[in-house]
Coordinates of C-alpha atoms in Angstrom, one line a residue:
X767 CA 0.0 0.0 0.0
X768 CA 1.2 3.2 -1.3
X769 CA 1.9 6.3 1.5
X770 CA 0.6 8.7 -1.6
X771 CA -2.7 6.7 -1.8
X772 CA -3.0 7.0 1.7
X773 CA -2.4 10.3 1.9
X774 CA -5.2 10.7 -1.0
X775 CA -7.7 8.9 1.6
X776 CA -7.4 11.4 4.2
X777 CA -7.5 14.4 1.7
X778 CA -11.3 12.3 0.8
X779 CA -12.1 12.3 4.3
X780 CA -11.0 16.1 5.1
X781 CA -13.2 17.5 1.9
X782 CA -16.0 14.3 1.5
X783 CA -15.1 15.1 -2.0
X784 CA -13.0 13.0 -4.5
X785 CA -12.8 15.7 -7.0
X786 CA -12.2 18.6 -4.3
X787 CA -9.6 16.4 -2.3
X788 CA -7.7 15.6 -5.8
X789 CA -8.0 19.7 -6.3
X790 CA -6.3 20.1 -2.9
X791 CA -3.4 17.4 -3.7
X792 CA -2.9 19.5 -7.7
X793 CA -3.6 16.1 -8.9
X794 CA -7.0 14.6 -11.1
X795 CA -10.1 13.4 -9.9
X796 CA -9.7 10.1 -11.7
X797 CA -6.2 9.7 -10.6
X798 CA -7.3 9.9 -6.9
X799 CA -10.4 7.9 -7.5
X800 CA -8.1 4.9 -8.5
X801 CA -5.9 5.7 -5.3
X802 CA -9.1 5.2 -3.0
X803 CA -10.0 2.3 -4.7
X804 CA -6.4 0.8 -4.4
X805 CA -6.2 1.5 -0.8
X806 CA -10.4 -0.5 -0.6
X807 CA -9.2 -3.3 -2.8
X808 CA -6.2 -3.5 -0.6
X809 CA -8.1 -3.5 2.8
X810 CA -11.4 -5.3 1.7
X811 CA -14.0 -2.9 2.6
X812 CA -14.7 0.3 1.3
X813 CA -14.1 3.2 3.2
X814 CA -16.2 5.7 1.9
X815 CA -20.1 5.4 1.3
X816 CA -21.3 7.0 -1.9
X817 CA -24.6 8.3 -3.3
X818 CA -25.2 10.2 -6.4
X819 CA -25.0 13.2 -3.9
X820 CA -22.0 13.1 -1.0
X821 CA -19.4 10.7 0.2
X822 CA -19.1 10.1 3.6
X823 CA -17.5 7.7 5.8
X824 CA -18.2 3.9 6.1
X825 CA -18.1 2.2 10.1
X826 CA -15.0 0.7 8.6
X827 CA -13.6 3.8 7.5
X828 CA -14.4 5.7 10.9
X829 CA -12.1 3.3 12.3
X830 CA -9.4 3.1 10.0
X831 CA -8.7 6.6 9.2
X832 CA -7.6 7.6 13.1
X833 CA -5.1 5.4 12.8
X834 CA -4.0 5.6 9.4
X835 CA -3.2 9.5 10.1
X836 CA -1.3 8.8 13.6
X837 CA 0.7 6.0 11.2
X838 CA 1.6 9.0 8.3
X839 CA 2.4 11.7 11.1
X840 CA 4.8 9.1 12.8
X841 CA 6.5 8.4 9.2
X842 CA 6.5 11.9 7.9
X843 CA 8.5 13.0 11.6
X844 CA 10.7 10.0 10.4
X845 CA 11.6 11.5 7.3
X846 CA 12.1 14.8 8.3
X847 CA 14.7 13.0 11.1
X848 CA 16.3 11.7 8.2
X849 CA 16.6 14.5 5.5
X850 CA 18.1 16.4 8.4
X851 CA 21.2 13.6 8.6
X852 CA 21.2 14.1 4.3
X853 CA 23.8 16.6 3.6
X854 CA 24.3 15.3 0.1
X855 CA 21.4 14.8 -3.2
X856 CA 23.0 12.6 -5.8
X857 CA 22.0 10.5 -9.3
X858 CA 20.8 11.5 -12.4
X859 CA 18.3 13.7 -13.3
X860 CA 16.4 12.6 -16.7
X861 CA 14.0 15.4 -17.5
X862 CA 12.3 15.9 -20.8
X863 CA 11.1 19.9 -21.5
X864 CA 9.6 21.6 -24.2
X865 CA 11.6 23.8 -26.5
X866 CA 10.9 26.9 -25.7
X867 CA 10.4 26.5 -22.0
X868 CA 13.5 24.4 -22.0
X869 CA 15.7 26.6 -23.7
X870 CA 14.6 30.0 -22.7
X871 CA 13.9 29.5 -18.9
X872 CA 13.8 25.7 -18.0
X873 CA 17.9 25.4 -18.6
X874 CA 19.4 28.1 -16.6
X875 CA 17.3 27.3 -13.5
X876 CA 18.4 23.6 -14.1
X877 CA 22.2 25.0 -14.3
X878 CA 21.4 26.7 -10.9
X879 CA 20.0 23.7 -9.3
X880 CA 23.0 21.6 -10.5
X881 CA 25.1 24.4 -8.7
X882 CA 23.3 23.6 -5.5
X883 CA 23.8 20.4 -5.6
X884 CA 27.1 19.0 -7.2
X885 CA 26.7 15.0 -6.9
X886 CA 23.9 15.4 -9.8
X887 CA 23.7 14.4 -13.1
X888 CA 21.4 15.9 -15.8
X889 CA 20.1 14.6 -18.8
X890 CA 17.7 16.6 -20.9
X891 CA 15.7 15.7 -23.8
X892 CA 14.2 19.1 -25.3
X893 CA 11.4 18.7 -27.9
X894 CA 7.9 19.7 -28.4
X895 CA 6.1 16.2 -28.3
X896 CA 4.4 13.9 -26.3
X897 CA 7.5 11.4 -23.9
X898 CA 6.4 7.9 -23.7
X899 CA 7.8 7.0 -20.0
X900 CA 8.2 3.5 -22.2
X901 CA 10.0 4.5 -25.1
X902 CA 12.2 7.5 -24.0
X903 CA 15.1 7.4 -21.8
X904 CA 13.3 10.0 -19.1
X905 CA 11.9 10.0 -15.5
X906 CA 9.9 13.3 -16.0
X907 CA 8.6 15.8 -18.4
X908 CA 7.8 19.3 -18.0
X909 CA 4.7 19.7 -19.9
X910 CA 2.1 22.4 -20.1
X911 CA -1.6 20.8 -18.9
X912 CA -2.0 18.1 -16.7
X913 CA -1.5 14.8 -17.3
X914 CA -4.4 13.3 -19.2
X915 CA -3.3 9.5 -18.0
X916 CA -4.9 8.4 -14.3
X917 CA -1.6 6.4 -14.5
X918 CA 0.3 8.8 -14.5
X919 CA 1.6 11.3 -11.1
X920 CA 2.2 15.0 -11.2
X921 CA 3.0 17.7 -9.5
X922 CA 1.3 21.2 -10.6
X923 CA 3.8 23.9 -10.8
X924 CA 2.0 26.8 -11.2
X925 CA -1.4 28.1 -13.5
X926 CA 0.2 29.9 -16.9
X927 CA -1.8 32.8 -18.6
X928 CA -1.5 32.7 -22.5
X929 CA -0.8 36.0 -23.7
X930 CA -1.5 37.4 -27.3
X931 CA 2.0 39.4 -28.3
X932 CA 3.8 40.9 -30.7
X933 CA 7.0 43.7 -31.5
X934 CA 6.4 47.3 -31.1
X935 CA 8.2 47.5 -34.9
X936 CA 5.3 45.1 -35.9
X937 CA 2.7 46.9 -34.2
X938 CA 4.0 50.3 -35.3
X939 CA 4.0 49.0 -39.0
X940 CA 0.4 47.1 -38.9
X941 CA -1.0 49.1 -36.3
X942 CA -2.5 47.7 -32.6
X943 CA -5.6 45.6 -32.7
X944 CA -8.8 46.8 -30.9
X945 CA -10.6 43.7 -30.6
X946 CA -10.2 40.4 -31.2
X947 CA -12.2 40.9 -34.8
X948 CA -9.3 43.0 -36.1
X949 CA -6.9 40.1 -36.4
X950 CA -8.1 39.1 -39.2
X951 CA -6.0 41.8 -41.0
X952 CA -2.7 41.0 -39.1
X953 CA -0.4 38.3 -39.8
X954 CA -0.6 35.1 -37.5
X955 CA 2.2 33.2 -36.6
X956 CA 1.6 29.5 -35.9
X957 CA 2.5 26.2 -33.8
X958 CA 1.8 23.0 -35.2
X959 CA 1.6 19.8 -32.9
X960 CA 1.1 16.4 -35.0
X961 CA 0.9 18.4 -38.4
X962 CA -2.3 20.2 -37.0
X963 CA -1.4 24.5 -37.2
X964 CA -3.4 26.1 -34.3
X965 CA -4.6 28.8 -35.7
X966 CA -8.0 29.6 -34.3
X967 CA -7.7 31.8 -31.2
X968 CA -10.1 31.7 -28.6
X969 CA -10.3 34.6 -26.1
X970 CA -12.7 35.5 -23.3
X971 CA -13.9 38.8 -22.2
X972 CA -15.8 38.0 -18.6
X973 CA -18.7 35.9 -19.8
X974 CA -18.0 36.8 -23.8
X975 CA -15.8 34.3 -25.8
X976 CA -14.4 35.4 -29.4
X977 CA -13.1 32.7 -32.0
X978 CA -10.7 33.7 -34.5
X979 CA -9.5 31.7 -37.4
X980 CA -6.4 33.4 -38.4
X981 CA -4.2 33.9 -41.3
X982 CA -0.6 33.5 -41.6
X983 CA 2.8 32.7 -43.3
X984 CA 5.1 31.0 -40.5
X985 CA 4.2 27.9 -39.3
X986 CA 6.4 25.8 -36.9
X987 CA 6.8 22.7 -34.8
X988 CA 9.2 24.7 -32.5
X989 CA 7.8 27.1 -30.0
X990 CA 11.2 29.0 -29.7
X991 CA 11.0 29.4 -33.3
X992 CA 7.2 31.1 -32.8
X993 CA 8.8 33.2 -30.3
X994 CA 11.6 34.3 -32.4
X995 CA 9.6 35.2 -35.4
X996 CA 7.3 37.1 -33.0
X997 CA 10.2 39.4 -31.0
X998 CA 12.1 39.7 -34.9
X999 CA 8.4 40.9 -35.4
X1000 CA 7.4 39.0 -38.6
X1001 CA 3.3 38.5 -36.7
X1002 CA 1.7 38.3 -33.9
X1003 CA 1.4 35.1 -31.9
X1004 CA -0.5 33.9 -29.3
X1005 CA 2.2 32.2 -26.3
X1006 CA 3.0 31.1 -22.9
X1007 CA 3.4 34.4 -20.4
X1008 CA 6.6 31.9 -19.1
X1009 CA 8.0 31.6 -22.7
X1010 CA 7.6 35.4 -23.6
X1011 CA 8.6 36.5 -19.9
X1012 CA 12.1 37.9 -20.4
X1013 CA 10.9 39.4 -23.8
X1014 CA 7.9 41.6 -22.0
X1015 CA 10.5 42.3 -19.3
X1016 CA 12.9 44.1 -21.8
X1017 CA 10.4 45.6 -24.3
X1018 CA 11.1 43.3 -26.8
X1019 CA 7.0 42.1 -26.9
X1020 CA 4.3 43.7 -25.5
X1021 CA 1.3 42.4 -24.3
X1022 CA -1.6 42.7 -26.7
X1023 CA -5.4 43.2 -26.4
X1024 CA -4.9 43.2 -22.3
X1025 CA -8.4 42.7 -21.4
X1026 CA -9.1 39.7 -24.0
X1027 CA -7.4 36.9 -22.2
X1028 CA -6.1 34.0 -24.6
X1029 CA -6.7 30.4 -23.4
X1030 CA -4.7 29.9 -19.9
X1031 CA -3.0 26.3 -19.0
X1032 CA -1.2 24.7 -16.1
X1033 CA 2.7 23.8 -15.8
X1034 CA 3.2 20.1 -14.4
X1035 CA 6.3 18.0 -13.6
X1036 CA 4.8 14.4 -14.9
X1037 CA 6.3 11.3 -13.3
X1038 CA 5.4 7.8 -14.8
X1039 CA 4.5 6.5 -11.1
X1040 CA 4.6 7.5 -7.6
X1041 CA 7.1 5.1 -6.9
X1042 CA 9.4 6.5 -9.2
X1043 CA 9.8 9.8 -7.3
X1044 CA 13.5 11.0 -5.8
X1045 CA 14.1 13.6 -3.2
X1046 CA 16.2 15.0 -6.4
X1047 CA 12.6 15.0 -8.2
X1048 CA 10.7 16.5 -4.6
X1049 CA 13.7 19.3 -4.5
X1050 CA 13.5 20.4 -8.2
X1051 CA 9.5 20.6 -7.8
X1052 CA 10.0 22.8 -5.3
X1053 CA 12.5 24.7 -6.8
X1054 CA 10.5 25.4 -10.2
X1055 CA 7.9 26.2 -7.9
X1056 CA 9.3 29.0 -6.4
X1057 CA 11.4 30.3 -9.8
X1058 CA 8.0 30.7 -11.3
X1059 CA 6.4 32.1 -8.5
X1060 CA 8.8 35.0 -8.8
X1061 CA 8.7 35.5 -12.3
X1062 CA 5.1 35.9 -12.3
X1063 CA 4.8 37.9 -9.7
X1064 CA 7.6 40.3 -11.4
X1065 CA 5.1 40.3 -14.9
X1066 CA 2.3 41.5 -12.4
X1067 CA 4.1 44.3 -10.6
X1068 CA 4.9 45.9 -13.3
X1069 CA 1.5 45.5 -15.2
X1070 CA 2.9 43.2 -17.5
X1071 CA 0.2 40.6 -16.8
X1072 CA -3.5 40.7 -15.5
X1073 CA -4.1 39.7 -12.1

């Protein structure tokens, strides 16, 4: 029986909510579903009794969870003792990143975190599609949205706001949009996943959603290649607020159309399997946590993104 399931059970118990404990734990319902049913299957009786309405407590349950949480607060004070004896966080690091994100943002925190701790090794595969955990030689991926696989674990980093930008030389020369019906006259510049361009923008206004399908002459399967068309100012493009972070910060790209937000998306640090977690892996979460932390909060105090 797996601590992580375990700990999912008492998150179900805390909220009497599947979906809001998952929520609370940055993970998916279904993924914490099949830990409740692991921990039942592994027991024999079911924990929880559910109706079409609320989940609440079985007689087995109000017995079981008392102890189980006494059992995780004595192991979690026996980590803790532990990690404090641990001076040293060694192996190898295999971490797969997107291209842009890798290159632009990902790598020099990495170099950083290397710094921090010397006994690690680092192996990066940089690339804009999907990792099989099966196939390719990695332990983790840094992905934007959150895993779609109840198989999989992940850790949330942080929630990413898409941004609509473009050069003040290709603004100057085309002119700033108003609304999200004057794209039509400006020149899109595209990512393509799986030969698929995405080229019809969706942006939301309070309760109002606009669709545009745009029109273009770069298309890539690079997202640093996106970006760089968009700061050399050949379009506009619709991108990450992480990816275009440095270029908002120096002017390069400003933000465009403010007030129609783009479609926003989640960072997460994917793992094939609970079990397959380091403290390397736990430390780097934490890490990119906080690195992201800060560089959001530096696009919002200078107005650079919407609260």
């Amino acid at each position: 029986m797996l601590i992580e399931d375990l700990q999912v059970i008492l998150k179900v118990a805390e909220f009497r909510s599947i979906t809001a404990a998952a929520t609370s734990l940055d993970m998916h319902a279904a993924t914490a579903s099949a830990a409740v049913k692991r921990v039942e299957q592994a027991l024999g009786v079911e924990l929880f009794v559910r109706t079409t309405r609320q989940l609440r407590l079985s007689a087995a349950g109000e017995k079981y969870l008392p102890q189980c949480t006494q059992a995780l607060q004595l192991l979690e004070q026996a980590r803790q003792n532990i990690r404090a004896d641990q001076n040293v966080i060694e192996g190898e690091l295999r971490l797969a990143v997107s291209s842009d994100l890798g290159r632009n943002r990902i790598i020099p925190w990495l170099d950083a975190f290397m710094e921090q701790h010397p006994a690690l090794k680092l192996r990066i595969n940089i690339g804009d599609s999907n990792v099989d955990f099966y196939r390719d030689s990695v332990d983790m991926a840094l992905r934007y949205g959150s895993p779609n696989d109840a198989n999989l674990y992940g850790f949330r980093i942080c929630e990413v706001q898409g941004l609509l930008c473009a050069s003040p030389d290709y603004l100057e020369r085309h002119g700033s949009p108003g609304h999200p019906h004057d794209l039509a006259s400006h020149n899109g510049l595209f990512y393509q996943l799986h030969d698929i361009p995405h080229d019809l923008w969706t942006f939301r206004r309070g309760d109002e959603e606009y669709r545009v399908k745009m029109q273009g002459n770069r298309i890539a399967n690079d997202g640093d290649l996106v970006r760089r068309w968009c700061v050399a100012g050949k379009g506009i493009a619709v991108k990450s607020c992480l990816d275009m972070a440095d270029d908002l910060l120096a002017g390069r790209v400003v933000n465009v159309l403010p007030e129609f937000r783009p479609r926003s998306t989640e960072l997460w640090l994917i793992c094939p399997s609970r079990q397959s977690i380091t403290p390397a892996m736990r430390l780097l979460r934490d890490d990119l946590q906080a690195r992201c932390q800060e560089i959001l909060q530096r696009l919002r105090a200078q107005q650079l993104l919407p609260d």
